[in-house]
Short mmCIF file of C-alpha atoms in Angstrom, two decimals:
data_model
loop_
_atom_site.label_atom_id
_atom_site.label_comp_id
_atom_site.label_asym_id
_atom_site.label_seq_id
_atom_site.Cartn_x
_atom_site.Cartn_y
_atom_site.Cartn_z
CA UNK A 1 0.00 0.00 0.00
CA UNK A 2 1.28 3.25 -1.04
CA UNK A 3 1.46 6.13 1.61
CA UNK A 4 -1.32 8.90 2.56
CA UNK A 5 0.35 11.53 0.88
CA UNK A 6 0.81 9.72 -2.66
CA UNK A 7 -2.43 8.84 -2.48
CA UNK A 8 -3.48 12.25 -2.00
CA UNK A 9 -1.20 13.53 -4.03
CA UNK A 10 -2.96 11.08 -7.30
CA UNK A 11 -6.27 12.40 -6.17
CA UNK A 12 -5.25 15.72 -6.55
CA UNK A 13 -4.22 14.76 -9.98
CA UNK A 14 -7.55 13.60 -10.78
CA UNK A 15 -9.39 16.02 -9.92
CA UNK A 16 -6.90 18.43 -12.45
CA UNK A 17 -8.14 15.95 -15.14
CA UNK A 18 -4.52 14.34 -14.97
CA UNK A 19 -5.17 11.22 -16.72
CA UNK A 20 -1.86 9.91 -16.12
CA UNK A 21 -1.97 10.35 -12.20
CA UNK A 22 -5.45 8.89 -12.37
CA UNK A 23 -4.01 5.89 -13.90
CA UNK A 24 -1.81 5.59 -10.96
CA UNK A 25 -4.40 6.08 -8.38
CA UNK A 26 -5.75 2.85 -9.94
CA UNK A 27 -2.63 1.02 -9.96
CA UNK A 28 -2.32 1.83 -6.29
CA UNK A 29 -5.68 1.38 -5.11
CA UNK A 30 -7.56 -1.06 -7.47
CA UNK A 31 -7.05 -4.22 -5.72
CA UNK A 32 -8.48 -2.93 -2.28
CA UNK A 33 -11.64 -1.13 -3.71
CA UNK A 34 -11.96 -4.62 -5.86
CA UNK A 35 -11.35 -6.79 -2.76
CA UNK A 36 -13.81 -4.76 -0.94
CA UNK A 37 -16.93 -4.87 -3.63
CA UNK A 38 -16.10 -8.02 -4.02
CA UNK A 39 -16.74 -8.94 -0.57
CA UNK A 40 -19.94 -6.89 -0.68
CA UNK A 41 -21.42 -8.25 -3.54
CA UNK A 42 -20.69 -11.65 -3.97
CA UNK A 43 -20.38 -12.00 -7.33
CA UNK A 44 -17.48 -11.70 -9.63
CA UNK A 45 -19.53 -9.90 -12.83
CA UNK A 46 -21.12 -7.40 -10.73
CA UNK A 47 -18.11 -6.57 -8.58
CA UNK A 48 -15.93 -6.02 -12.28
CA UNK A 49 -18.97 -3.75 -13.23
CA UNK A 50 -19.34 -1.83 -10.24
CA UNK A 51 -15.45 -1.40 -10.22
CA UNK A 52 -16.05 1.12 -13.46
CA UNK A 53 -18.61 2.70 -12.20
CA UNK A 54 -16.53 3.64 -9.23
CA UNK A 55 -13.50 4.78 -10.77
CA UNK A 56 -15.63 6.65 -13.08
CA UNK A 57 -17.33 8.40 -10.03
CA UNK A 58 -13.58 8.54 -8.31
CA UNK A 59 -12.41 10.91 -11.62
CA UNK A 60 -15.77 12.78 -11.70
CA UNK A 61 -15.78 13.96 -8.16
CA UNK A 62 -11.96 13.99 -7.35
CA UNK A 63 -12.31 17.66 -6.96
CA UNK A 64 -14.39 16.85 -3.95
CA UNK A 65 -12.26 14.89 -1.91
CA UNK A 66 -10.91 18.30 -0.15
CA UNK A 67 -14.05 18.71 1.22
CA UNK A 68 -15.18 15.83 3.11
CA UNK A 69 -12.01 15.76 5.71
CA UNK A 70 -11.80 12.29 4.82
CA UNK A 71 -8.54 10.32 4.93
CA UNK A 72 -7.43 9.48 0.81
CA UNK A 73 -8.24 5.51 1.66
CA UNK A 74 -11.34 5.90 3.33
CA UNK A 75 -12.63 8.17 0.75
CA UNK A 76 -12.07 5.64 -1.77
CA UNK A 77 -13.41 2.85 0.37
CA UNK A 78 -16.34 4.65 1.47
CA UNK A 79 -17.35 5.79 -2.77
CA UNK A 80 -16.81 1.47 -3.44
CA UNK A 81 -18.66 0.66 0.20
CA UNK A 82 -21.57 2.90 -0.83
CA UNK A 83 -21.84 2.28 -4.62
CA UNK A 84 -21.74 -1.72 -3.73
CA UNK A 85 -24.35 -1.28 -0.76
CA UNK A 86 -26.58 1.01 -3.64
CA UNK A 87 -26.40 -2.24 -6.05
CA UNK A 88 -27.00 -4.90 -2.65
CA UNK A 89 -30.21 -2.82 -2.20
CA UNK A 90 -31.43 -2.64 -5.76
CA UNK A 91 -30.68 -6.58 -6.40
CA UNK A 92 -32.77 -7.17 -3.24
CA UNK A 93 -35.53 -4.66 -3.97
CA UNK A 94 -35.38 -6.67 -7.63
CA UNK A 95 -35.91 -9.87 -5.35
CA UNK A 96 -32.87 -11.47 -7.92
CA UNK A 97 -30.22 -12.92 -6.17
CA UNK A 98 -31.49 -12.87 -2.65
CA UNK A 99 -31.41 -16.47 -1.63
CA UNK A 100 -27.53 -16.50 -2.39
CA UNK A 101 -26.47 -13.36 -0.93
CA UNK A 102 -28.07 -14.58 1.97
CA UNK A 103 -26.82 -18.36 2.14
CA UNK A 104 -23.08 -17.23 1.52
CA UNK A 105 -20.66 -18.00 4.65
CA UNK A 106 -21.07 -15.38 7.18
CA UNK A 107 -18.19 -12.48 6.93
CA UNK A 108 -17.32 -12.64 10.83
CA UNK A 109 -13.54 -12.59 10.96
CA UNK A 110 -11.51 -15.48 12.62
CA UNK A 111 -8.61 -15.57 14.67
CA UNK A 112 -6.21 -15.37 12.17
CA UNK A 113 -7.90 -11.87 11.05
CA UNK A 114 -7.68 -10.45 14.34
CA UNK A 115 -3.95 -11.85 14.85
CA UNK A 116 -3.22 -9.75 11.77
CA UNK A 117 -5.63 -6.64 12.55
CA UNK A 118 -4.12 -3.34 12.13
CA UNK A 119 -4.50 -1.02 15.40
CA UNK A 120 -7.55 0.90 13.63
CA UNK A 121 -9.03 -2.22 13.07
CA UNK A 122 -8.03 -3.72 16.31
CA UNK A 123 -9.51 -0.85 18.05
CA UNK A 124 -12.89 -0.90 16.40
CA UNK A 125 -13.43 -4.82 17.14
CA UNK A 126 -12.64 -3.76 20.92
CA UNK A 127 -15.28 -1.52 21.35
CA UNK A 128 -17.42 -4.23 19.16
CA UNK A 129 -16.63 -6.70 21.62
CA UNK A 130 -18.18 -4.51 24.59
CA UNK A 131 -21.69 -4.48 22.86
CA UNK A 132 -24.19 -7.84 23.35
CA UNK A 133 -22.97 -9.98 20.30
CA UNK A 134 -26.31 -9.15 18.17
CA UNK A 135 -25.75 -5.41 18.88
CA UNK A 136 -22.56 -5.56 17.18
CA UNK A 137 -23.89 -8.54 14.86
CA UNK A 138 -26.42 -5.45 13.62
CA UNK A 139 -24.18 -2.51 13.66
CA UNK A 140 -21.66 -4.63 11.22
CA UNK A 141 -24.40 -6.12 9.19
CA UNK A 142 -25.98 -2.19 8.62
CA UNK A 143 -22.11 -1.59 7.00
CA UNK A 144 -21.44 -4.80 4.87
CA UNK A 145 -24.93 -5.91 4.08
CA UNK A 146 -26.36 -2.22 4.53
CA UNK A 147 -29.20 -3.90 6.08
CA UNK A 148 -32.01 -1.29 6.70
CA UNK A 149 -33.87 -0.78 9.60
CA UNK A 150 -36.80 -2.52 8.10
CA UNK A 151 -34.23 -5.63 7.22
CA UNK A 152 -32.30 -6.04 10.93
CA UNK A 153 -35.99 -5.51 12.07
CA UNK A 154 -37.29 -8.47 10.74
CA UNK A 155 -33.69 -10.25 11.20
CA UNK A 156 -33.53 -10.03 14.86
CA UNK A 157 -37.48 -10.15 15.02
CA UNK A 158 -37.98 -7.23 16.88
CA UNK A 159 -40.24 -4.27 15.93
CA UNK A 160 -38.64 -1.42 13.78
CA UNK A 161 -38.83 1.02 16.50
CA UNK A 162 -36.83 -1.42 19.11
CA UNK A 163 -34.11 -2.15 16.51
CA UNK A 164 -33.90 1.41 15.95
CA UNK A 165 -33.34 1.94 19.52
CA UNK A 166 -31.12 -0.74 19.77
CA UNK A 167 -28.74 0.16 16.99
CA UNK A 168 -28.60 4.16 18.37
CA UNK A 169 -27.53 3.02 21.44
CA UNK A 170 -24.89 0.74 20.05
CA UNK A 171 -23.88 3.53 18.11
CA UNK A 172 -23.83 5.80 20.98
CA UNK A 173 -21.31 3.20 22.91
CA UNK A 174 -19.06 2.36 19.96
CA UNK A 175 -18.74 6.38 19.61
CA UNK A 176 -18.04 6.57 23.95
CA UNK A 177 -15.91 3.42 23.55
CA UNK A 178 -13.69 4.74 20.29
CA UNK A 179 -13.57 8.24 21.32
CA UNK A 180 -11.50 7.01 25.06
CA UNK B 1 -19.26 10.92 28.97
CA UNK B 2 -22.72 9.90 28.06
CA UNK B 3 -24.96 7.59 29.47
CA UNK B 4 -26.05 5.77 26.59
CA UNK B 5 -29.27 4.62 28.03
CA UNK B 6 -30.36 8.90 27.92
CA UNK B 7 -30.67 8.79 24.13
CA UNK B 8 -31.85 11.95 21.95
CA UNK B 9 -33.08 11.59 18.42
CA UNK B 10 -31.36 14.39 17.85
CA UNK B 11 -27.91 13.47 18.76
CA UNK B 12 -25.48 14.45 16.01
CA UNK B 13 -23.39 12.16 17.04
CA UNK B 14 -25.58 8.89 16.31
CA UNK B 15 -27.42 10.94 13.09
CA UNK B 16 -24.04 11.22 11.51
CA UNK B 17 -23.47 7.33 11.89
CA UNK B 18 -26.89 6.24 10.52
CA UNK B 19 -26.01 8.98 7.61
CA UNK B 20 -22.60 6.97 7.05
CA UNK B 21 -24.47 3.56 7.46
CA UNK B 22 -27.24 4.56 4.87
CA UNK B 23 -30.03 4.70 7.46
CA UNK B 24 -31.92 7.83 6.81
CA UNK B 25 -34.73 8.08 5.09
CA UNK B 26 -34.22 9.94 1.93
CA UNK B 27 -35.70 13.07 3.32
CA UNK B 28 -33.23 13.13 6.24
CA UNK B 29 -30.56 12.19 4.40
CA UNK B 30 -30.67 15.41 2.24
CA UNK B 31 -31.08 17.25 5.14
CA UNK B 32 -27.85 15.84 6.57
CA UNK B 33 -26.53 16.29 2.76
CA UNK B 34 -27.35 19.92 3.47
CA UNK B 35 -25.60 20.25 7.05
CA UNK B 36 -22.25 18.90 5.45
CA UNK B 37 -21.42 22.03 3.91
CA UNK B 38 -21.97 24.79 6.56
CA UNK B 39 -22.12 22.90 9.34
CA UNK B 40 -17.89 21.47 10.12
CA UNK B 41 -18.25 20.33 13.63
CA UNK B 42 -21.02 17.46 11.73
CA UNK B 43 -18.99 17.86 8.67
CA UNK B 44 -16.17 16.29 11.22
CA UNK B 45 -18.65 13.46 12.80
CA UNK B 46 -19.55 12.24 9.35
CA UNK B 47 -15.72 11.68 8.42
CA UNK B 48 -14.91 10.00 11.71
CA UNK B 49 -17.33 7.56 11.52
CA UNK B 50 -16.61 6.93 8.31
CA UNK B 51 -12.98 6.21 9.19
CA UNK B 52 -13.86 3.71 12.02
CA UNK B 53 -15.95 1.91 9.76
CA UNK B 54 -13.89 1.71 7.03
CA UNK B 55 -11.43 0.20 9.56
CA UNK B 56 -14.24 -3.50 9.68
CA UNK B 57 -12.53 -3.49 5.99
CA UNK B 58 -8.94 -3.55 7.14
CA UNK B 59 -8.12 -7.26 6.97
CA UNK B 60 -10.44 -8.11 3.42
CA UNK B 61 -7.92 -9.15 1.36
CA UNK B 62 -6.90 -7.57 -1.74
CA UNK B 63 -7.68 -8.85 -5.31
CA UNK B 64 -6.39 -7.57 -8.51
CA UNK B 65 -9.07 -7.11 -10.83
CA UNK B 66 -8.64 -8.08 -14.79
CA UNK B 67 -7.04 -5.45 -16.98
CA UNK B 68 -10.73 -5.62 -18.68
CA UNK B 69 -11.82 -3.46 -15.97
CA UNK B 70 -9.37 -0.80 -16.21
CA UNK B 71 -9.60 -0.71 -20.16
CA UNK B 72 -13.11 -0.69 -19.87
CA UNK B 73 -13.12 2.61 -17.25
CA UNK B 74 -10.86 4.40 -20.25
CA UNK B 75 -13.29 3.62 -22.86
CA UNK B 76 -16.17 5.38 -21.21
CA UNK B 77 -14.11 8.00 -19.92
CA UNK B 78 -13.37 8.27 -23.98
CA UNK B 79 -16.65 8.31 -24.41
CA UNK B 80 -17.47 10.94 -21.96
CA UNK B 81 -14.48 13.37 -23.52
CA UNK B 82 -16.31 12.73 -27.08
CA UNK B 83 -19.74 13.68 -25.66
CA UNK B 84 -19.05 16.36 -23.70
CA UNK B 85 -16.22 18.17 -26.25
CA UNK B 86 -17.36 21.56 -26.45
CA UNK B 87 -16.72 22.04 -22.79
CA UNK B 88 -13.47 22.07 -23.79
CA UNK B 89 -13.55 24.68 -26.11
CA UNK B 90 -16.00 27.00 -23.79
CA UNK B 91 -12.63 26.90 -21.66
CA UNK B 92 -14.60 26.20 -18.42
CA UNK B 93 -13.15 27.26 -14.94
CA UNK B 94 -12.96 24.08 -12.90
CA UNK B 95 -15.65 24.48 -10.49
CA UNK B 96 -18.08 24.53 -13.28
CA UNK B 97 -16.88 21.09 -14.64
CA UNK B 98 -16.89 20.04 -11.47
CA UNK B 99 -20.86 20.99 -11.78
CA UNK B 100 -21.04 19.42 -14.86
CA UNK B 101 -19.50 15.67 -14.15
CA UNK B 102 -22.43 15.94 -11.65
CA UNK B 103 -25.00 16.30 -13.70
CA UNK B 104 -23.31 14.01 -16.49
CA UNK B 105 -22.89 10.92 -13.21
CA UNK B 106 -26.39 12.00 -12.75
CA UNK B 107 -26.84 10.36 -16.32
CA UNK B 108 -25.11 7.70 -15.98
CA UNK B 109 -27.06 6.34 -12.81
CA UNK B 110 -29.18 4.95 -14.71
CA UNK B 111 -32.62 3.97 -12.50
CA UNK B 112 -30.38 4.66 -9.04
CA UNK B 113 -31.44 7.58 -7.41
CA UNK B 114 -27.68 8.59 -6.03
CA UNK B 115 -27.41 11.84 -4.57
CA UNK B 116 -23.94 13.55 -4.65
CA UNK B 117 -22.62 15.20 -1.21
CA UNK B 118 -20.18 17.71 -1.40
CA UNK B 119 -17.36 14.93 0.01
CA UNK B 120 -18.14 13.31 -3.28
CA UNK B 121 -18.95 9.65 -1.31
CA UNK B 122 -22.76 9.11 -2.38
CA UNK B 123 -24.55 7.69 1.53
CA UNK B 124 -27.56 5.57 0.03
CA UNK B 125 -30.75 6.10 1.99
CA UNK B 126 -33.17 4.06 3.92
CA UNK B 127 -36.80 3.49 2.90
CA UNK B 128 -39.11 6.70 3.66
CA UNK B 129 -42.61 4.23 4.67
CA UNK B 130 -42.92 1.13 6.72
CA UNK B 131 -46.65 -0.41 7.79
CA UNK B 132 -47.37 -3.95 9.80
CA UNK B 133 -50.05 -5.39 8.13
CA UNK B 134 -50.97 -7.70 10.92
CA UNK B 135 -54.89 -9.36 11.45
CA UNK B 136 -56.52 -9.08 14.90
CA UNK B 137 -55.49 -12.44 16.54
CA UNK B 138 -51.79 -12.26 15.14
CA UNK B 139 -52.77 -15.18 12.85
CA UNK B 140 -51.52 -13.30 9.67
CA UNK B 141 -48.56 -11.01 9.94
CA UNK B 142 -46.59 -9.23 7.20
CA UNK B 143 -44.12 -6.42 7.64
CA UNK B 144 -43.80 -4.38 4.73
CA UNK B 145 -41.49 -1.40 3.87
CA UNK B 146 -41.07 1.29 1.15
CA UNK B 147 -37.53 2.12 -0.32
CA UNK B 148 -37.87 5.88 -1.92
CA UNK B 149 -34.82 5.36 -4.06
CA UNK B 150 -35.07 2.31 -5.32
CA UNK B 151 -38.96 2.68 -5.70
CA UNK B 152 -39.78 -0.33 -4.26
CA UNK B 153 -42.11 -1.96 -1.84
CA UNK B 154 -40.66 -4.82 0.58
CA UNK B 155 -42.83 -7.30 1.76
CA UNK B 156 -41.29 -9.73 4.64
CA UNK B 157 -44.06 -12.81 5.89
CA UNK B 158 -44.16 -12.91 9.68
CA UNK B 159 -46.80 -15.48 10.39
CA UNK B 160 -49.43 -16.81 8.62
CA UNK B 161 -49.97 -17.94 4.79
CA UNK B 162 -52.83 -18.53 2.18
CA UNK B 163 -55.37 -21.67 2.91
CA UNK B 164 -54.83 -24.13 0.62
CA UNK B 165 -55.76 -23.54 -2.90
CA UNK B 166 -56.14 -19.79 -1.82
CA UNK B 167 -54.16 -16.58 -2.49
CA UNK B 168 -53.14 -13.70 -0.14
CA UNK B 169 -53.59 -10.39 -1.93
CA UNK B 170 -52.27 -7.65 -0.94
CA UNK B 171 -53.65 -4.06 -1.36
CA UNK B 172 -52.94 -0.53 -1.06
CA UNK B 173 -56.03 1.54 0.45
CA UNK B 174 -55.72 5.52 0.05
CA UNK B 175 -58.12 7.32 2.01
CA UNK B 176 -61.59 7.64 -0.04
CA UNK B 177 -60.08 5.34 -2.64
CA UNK B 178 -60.74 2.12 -3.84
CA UNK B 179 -58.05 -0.81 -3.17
CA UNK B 180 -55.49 -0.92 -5.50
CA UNK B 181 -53.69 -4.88 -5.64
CA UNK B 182 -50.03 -4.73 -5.21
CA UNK B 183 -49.55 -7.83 -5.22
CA UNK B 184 -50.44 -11.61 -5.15
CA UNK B 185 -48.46 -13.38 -2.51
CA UNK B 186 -46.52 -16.17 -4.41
CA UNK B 187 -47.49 -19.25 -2.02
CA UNK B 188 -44.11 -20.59 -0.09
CA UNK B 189 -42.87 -17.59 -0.50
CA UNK B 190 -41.34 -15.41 2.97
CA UNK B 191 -39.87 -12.03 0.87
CA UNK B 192 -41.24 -10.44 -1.61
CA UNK B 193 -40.18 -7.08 -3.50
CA UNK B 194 -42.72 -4.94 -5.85
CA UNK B 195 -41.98 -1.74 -7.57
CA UNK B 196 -44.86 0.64 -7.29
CA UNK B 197 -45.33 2.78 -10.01
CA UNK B 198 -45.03 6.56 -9.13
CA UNK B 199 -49.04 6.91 -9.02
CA UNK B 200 -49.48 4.42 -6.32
CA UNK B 201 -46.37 5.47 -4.46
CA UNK B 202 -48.04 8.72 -4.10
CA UNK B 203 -51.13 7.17 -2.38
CA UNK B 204 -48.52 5.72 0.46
CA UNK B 205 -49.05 8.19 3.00
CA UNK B 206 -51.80 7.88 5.21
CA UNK B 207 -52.76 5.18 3.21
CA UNK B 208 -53.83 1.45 4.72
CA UNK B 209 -52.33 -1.86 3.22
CA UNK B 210 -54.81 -4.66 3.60
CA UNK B 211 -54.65 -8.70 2.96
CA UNK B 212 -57.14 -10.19 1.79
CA UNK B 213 -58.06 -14.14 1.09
CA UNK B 214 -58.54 -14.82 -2.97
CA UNK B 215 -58.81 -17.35 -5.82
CA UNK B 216 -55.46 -19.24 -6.32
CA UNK B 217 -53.81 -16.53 -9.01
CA UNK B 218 -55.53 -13.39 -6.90
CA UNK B 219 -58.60 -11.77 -7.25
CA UNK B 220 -60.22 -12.72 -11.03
CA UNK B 221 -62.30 -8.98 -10.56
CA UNK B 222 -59.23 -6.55 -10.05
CA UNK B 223 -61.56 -5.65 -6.60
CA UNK B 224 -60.86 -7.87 -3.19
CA UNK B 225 -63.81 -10.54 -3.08
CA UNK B 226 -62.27 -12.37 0.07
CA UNK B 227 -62.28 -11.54 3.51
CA UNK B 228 -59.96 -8.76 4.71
CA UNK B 229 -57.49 -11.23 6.92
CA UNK B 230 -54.83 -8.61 8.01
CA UNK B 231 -54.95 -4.50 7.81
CA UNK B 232 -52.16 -2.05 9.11
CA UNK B 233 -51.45 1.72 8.69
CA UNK B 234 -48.27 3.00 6.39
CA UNK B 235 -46.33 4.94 8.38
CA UNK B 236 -43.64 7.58 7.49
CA UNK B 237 -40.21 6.01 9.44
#
């Protein structure tokens, strides 16, 4: 992985039109927004095509990455989260595809994940592990699956006004637990 | 520090995580969308959370994609320079074609309602209308919930299904109006998705959804000629 600043520095480039630099910022930063649409999605085909679609929105609205006090990484993580949780919720409003995305392996992380956890991610699964395991079960599944409301709801077989209490509050401690 | 047990709707603190999640309704979401740019101590909130989420992506591994997908991200951006060539010419300053790849990616979305925030990152939203269409002894329960973006209508099965040889049908009831079907419950089914067409999506507020108890295939009139077996209110979430 390439440092902060080239990264920066590539988006910078991008958003001057630099076609060159933007070819760069893929080279650099391909295989994580891949790996993470991937992991999203579930399917090979849509994760290629979503790829585009997210590079194309990376060169349109370069310009805006100033803006949003985001760190170069997580802006580009958090276009490919959001553009992959936009087609999860279309496929499922389409009905297509639902059984599958729903049978796949669940995306908990095992030992050797944690063993290898950078301190970012070792601090968020800390303040995880402090919530009731379907607290943080929801909380994760409203990021990967972007499960609405309406879906962890009916998931956890609660009424939509309990899960939305339930998830606040979680929220409210993960904030209180990453902000010590 | 707060106690998390005194919990305010208001809390900026937990409305900029369900923004980052893609938990507001659409409504609150561009109201959010709208706080981003004068508002920096929210502006702030938003990008933290989005930083410790983006850390539950830390350890998924990398994959390369095939060169397909880069040559195909050069073709349309080809494309785009061949469409949009007169720009060039008008000599635009660059906040203006910064305006126009946001109308042009407005193009290009193709069905997805995506709204652009000023960070450029695109939250999705949350569906705008929920109702429990539930009948008086709990016997038949359905949960059902309206997606603004994506224009559809989510039906989940609680409890309860169609006799045998029998339909559920569902129904949207506006106030004053006749039922309109929405759809015929496919038996065995527990999820079901409809798209409403913009008319009908109208109707949802204040409106009832009702179930009623049909002919295998639904109702052969277009009107409910079964008994009403579950009702329940839409509500705005």
């Amino acid at each position: 992985m390439s440092t902060r600043e080239e990264i920066e520095t590539l988006i910078d480039g991008a958003a001057r039109k630099d076609r060159a630099a933007f070819a760069q910022l893929y080279g650099h930063t391909s295989a994580k927004l891949f790996g993470v649409v991937l992991r999203i999605l579930k399917s090979e085909a849509e994760a290629e095509e979503a790829l585009q679609e997210i590079y194309i929105k990376v060169w349109r609205n370069a310009d805006r990455y100033r803006a949003g006090g985001y760190s170069p990484m997580t802006w580009l993580i958090t276009i490919a989260r959001n553009h992959a949780i936009d087609r999860l919720r279309a496929r499922r409003a389409s009905g297509a595809g639902l059984d599958e995305a729903h049978e796949l392996p669940d995306a908990a992380p095992g030992p050797e994940a944690l063993a290898m956890a950078s301190s970012d991610r070792a601090r968020i699964l800390t303040c995880f592990e402090r919530l009731p395991l379907d607290r943080a079960e929801a909380v994760r599944r409203a990021y990967i699956e972007g499960e609405t409301y309406a879906e962890l709801a009916s998931r956890f077989d609660v009424p939509l006004n309990t899960m939305r209490t339930w998830l606040r509050r979680s929220l409210l401690k993960l904030k209180e637990c990453l902000s010590e | 520090m707060t106690d998390a047990s005194d919990i305010s709707d208001d809390d900026d603190r937990i409305i900029a995580a369900e923004y980052v999640l893609g938990l507001l309704p659409a409504a609150d979401r561009r109201e959010a969308e709208a706080r981003l740019n004068g508002d920096p101590a929210f502006r702030a909130a938003v990008a933290a959370w989005a930083e410790d989420f983006v850390a539950m992506t830390d350890d998924w591994p990398e994959v390369v994609p095939p060169a397909a997908v880069w040559a195909g991200i050069e073709a349309k951006l080809a494309e785009q320079d061949g469409g949009t060539g007169f720009l060039s010419l008008l000599r635009r300053p660059k906040s203006l074609r910064g305006l126009f790849g946001y109308a042009a990616g407005g193009l290009v979305a193709a069905g997805l309602a995506w709204v652009v925030l000023n960070s450029g990152v695109m939250t999705p939203a949350a569906p705008e209308f929920q109702a429990r269409i539930a009948a008086e002894d709990e016997s038949v329960v359905f949960a059902a919930a309206y997606d603004v973006d994506t224009g559809a209508l989510e039906v989940l099965q609680r409890s309860g299904a169609a006799a045998p040889g029998r339909s559920l049908e569902f129904w949207l009831i506006a106030e004053g109006q006749a039922p309109v079907s929405v759809l015929v419950w496919p038996n065995g089914s527990e999820r079901e998705s409809v798209v409403l067409p913009a008319d009908l999506a109208a109707r949802l507020p204040n409106a009832v959804l009702a179930i009623s108890d049909e002919p295998e295939g639904g109702s052969p009139t277009g009107a409910p000629t079964g008994d009403v077996l579950a009702v329940g209110p839409v509500e705005s979430i």
